[in-house]
mmCIF file of C-alpha atoms in Angstrom:
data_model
loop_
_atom_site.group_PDB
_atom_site.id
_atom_site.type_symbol
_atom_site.label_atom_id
_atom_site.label_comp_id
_atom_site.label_asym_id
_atom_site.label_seq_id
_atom_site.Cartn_x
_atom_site.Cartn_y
_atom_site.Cartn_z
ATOM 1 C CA UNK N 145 22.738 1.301 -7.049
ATOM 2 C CA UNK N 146 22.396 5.127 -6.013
ATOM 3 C CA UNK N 147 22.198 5.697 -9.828
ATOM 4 C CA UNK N 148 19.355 3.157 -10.763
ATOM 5 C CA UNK N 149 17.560 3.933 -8.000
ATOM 6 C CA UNK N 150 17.624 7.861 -9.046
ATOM 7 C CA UNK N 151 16.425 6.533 -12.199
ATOM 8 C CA UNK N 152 13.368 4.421 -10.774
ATOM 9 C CA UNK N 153 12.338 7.862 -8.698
ATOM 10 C CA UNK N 154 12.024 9.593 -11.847
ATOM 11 C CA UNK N 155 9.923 7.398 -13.899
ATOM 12 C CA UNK N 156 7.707 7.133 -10.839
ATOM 13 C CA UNK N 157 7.268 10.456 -11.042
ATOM 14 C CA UNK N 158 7.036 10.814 -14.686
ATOM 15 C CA UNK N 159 4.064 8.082 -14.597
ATOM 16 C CA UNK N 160 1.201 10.827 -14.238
ATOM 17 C CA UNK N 161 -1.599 7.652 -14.183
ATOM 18 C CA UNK N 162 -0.118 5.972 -11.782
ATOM 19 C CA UNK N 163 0.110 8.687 -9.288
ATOM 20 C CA UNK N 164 -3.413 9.677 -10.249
ATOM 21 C CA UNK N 165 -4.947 6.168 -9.265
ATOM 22 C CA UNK N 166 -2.830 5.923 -5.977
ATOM 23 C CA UNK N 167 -2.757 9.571 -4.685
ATOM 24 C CA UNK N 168 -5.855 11.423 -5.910
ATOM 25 C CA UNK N 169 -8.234 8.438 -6.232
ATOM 26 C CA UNK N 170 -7.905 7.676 -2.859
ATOM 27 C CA UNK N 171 -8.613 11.078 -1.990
ATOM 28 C CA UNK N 172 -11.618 11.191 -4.543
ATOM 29 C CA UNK N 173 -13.011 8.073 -2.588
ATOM 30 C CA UNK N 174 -12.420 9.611 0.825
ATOM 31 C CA UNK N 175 -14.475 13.132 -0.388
ATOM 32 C CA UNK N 176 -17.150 11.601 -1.385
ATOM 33 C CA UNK N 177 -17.404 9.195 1.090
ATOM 34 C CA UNK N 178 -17.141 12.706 3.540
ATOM 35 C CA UNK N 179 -18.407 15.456 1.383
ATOM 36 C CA UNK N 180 -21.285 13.625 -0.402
ATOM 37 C CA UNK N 181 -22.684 11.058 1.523
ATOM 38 C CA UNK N 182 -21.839 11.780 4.712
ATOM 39 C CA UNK N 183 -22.673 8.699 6.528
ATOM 40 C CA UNK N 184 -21.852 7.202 9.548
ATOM 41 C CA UNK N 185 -20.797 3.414 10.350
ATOM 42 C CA UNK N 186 -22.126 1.787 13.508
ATOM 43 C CA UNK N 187 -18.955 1.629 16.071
ATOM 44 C CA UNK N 188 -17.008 4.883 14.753
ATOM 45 C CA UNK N 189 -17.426 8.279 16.257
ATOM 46 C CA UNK N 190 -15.217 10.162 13.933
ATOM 47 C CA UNK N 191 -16.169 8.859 10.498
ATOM 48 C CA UNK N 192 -13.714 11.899 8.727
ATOM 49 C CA UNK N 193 -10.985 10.825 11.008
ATOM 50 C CA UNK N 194 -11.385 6.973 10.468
ATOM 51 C CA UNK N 195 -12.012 7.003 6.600
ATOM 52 C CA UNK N 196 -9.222 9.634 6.082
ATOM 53 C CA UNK N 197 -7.007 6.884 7.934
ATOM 54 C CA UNK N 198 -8.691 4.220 6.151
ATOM 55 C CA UNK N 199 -8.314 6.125 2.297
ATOM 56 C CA UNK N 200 -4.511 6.854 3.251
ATOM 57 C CA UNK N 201 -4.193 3.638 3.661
ATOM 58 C CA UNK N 202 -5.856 2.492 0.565
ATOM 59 C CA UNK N 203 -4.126 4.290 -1.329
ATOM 60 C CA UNK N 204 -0.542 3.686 -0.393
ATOM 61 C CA UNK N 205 -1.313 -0.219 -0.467
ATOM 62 C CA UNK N 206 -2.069 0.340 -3.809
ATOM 63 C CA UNK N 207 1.618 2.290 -4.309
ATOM 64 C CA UNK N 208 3.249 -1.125 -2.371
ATOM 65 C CA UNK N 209 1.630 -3.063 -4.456
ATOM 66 C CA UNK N 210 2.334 -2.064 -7.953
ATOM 67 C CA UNK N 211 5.594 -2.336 -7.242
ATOM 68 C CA UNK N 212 5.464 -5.904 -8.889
ATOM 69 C CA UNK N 213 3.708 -4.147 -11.898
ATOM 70 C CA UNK N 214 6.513 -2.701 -12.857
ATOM 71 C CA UNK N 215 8.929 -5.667 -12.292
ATOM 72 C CA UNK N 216 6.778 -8.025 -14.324
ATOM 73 C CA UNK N 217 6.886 -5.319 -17.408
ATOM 74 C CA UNK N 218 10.702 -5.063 -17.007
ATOM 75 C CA UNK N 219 10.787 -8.979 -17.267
ATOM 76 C CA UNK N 220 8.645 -9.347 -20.175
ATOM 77 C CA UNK N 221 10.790 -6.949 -21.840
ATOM 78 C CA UNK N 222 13.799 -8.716 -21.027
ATOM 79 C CA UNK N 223 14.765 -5.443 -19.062
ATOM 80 C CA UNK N 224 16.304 -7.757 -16.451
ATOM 81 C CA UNK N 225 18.657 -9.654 -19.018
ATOM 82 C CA UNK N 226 19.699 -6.616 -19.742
ATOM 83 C CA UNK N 227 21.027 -5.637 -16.381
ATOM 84 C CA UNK N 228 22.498 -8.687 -15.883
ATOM 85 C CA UNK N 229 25.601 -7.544 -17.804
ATOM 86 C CA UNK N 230 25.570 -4.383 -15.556
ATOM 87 C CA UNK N 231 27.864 -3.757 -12.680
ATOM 88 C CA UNK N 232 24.574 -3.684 -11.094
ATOM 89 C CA UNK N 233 24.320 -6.360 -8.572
ATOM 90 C CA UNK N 234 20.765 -8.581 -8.781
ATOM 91 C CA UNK N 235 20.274 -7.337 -5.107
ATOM 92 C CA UNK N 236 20.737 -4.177 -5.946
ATOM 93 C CA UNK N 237 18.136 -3.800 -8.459
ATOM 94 C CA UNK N 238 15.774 -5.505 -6.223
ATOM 95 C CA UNK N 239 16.960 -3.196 -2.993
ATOM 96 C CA UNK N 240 16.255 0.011 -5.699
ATOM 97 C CA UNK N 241 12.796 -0.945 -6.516
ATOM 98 C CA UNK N 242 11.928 -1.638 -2.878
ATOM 99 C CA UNK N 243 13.096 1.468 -1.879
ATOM 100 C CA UNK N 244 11.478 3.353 -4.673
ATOM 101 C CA UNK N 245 8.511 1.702 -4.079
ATOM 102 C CA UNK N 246 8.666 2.623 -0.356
ATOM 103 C CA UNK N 247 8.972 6.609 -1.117
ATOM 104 C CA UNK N 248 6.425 6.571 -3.366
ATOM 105 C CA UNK N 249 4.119 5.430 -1.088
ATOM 106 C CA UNK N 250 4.562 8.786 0.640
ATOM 107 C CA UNK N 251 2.733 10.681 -1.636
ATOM 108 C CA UNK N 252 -0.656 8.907 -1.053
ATOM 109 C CA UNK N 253 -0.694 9.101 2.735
ATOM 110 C CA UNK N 254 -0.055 13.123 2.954
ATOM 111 C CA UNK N 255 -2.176 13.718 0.097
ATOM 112 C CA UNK N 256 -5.241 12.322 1.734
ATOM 113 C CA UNK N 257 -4.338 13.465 5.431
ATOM 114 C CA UNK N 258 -4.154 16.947 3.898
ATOM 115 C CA UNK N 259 -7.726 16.397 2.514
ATOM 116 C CA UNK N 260 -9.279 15.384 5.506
ATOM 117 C CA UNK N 261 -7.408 18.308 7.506
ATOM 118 C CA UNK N 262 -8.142 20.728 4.853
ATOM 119 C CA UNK N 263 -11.117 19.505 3.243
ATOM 120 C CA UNK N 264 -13.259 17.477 5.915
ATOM 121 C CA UNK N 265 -12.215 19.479 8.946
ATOM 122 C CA UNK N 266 -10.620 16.916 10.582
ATOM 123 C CA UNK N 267 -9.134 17.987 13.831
ATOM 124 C CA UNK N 268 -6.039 16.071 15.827
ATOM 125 C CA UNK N 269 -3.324 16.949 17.946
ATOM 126 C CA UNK N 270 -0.294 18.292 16.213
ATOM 127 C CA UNK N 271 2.286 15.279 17.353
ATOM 128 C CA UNK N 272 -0.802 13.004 15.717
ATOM 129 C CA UNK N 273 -0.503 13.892 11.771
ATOM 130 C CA UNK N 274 3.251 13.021 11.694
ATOM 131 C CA UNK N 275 2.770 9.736 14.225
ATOM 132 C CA UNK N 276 -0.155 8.782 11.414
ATOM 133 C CA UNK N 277 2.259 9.008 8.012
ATOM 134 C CA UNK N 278 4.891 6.717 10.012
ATOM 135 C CA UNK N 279 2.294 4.285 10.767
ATOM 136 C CA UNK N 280 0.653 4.519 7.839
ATOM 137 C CA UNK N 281 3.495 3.787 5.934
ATOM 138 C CA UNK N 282 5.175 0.939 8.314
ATOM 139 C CA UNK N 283 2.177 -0.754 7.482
ATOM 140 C CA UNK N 284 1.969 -1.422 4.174
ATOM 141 C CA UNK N 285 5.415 -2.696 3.653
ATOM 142 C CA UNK N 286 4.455 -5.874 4.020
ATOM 143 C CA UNK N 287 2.592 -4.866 0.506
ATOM 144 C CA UNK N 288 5.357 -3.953 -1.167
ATOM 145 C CA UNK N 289 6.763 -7.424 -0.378
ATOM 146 C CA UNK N 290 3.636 -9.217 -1.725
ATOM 147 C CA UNK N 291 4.302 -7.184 -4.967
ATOM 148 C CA UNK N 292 7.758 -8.052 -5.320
ATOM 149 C CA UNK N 293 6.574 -11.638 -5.169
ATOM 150 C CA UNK N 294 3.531 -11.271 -8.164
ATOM 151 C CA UNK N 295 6.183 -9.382 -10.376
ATOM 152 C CA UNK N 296 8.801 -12.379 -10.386
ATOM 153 C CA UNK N 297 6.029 -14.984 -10.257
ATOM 154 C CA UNK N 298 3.324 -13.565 -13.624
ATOM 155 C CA UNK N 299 5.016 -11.589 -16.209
ATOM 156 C CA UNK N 300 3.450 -8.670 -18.173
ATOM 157 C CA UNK N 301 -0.251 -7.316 -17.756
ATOM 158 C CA UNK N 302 -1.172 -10.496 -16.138
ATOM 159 C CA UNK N 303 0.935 -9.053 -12.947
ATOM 160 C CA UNK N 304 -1.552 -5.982 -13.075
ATOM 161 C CA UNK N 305 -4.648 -8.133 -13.247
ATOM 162 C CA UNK N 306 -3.538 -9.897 -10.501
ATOM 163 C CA UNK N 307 -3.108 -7.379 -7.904
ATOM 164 C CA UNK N 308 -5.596 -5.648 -8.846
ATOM 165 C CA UNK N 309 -7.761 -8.830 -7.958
ATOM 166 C CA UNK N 310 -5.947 -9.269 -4.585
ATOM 167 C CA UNK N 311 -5.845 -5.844 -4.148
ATOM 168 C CA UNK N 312 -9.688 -5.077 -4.150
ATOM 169 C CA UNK N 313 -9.914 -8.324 -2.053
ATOM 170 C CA UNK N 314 -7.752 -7.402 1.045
ATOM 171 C CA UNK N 315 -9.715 -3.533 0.938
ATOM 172 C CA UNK N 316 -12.796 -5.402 1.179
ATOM 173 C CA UNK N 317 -11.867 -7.933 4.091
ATOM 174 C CA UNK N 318 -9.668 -5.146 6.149
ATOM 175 C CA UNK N 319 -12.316 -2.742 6.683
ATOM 176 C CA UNK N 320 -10.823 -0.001 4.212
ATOM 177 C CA UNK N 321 -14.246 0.673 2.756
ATOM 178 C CA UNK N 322 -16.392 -1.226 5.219
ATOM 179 C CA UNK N 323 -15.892 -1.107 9.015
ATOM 180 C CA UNK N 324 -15.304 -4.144 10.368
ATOM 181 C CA UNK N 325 -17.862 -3.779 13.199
ATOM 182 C CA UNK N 326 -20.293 -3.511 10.347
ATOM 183 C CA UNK N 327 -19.137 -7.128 8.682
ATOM 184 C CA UNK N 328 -20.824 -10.433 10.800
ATOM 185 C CA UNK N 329 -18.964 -11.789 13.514
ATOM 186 C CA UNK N 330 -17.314 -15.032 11.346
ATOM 187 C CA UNK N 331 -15.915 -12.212 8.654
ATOM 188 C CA UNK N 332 -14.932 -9.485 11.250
ATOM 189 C CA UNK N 333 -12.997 -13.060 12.842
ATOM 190 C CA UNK N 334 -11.259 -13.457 9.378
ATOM 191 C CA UNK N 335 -10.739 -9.621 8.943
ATOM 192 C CA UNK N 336 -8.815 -8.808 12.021
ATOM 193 C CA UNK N 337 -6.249 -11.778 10.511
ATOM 194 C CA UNK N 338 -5.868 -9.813 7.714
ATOM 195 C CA UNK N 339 -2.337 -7.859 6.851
ATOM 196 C CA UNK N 340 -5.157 -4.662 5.639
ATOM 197 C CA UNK N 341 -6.356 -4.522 8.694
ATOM 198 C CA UNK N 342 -3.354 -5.123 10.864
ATOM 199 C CA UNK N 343 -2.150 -2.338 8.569
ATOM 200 C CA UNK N 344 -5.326 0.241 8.947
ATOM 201 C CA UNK N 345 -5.637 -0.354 12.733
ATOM 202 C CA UNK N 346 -2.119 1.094 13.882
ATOM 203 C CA UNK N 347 -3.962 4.506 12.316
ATOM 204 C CA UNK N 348 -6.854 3.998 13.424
ATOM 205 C CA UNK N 349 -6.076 3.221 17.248
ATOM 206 C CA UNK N 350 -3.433 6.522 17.020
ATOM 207 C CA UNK N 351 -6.452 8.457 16.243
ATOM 208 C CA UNK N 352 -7.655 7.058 20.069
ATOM 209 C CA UNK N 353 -4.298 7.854 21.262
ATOM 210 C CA UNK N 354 -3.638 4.683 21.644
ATOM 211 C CA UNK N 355 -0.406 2.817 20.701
ATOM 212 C CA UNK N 356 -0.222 -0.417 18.347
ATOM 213 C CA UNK N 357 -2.184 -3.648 19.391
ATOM 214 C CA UNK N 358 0.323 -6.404 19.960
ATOM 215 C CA UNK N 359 -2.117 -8.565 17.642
ATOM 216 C CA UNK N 360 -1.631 -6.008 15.295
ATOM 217 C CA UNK N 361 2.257 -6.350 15.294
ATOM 218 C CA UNK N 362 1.996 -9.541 15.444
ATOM 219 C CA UNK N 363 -0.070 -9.950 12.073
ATOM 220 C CA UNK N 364 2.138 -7.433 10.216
ATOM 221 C CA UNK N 365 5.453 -9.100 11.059
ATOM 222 C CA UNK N 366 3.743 -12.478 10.014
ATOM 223 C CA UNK N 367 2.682 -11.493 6.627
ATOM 224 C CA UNK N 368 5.482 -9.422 6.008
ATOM 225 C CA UNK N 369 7.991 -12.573 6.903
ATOM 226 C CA UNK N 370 5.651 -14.689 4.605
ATOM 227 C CA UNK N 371 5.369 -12.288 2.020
ATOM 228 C CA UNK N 372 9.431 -11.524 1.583
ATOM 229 C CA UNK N 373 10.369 -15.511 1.849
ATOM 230 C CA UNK N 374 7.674 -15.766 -1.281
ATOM 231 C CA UNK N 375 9.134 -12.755 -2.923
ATOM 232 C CA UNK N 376 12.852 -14.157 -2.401
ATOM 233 C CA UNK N 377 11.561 -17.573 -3.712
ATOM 234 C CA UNK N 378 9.786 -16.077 -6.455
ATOM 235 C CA UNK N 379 13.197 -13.948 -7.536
ATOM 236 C CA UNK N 380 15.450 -17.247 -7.248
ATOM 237 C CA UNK N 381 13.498 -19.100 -9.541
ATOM 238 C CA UNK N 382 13.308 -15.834 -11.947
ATOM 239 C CA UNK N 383 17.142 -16.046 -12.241
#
């Protein structure tokens, strides 16, 4: 397994458009949302800080994500038949991609921390930056799962449209792009369920200083239970 998942690291890292649209896109959102239009949402004090948490986020949902992207290629190309007559165990190959898929993510969140330290002049305490790229990243695992599941359950470039769909969707309703205080009170109710904002708040309340809402938790373990039992579901029947 040590071998294929060396392998899966370096075509990650050899897929220049994919790192583009989850590393530097993000960022390209988060300057211009800083840099060019420099507004300010009702109910945040530090827009920089909060959209720099917000973009980080973004973008390494996106990373999670399109995990299943690749999966669903690798089935539709009978990649997975292949393996099959490996030594390779079928948990392996699924244990490889998750933790491929989990590094990769790492990329996105320092990229766009470094822009809004660098860029925006955003200014936090020194313990904060590395407290913000572990919760950053705990909290879109529960992505990665959800990814898993679309690759075993649509095959080919029907996987991509997908997320992409569901992606844009869960941006929208977790405040990534739009505050939630902005949103009226029956979507903020539906937004605060949501696994994007479970994940965006345990950056957003660090910012405050302030440690992980038990809600918050509570959310995250939720989807993340519901999202693995779909993506071990979705793999059985794949078999």
């Amino acid at each position: 397994m040590g071998s294929y998942l060396r392998l899966e690291l370096t075509r990650g890292l050899r897929n220049p458009m994919g790192l583009v649209m989850t590393t530097f896109f993000p960022l390209g959102i988060y300057l211009v949302f800083t840099r060019v239009l420099s507004v300010t949402p009702p109910g945040v004090d530090d827009f920089a800080a909060y959209a720099m948490v917000s973009m980080a986020t973004y973008g390494a949902m996106g990373s999670a994500l399109f995990i299943g992207g690749a999966i669903a290629l690798e089935r539709s190309k009978g990649w997975l038949a292949q393996l099959a007559i490996t030594p390779l165990p079928a948990h392996g190959y699924v244990t490889a991609k998750l933790v491929s898929g989990a590094i990769m993510v790492l990329p996105s969140i320092v990229v766009v921390l470094a822009g809004g330290a660098l860029l925006s002049g955003v200014r936090l305490p020194l313990g904060t930056w590395p407290l913000l790229v572990v919760l950053i990243w705990a909290g879109v695992l529960p992505f990665a799962a959800l990814g898993t599941a679309f690759g075993y359950a649509i095959q080919g470039q029907a996987a991509n449209l997908a997320m992409m769909i569901v992606y844009f969707l869960l941006t929208i309703l977790g405040g990534l792009w739009l505050p939630v205080e902005a949103m009226p009170a029956g979507m903020r109710a539906v937004a605060e369920l949501s696994p994007a904002y479970a994940a965006g708040s345990l950056g957003w309340r660090a910012l405050d200083g302030l440690a992980p809402s038990g809600t918050s938790l509570a959310v995250l373990a939720a989807w993340t239970a519901l999202f693995a039992a779909l993506a071990l579901w979705r793999y059985r029947r794949a078999l």
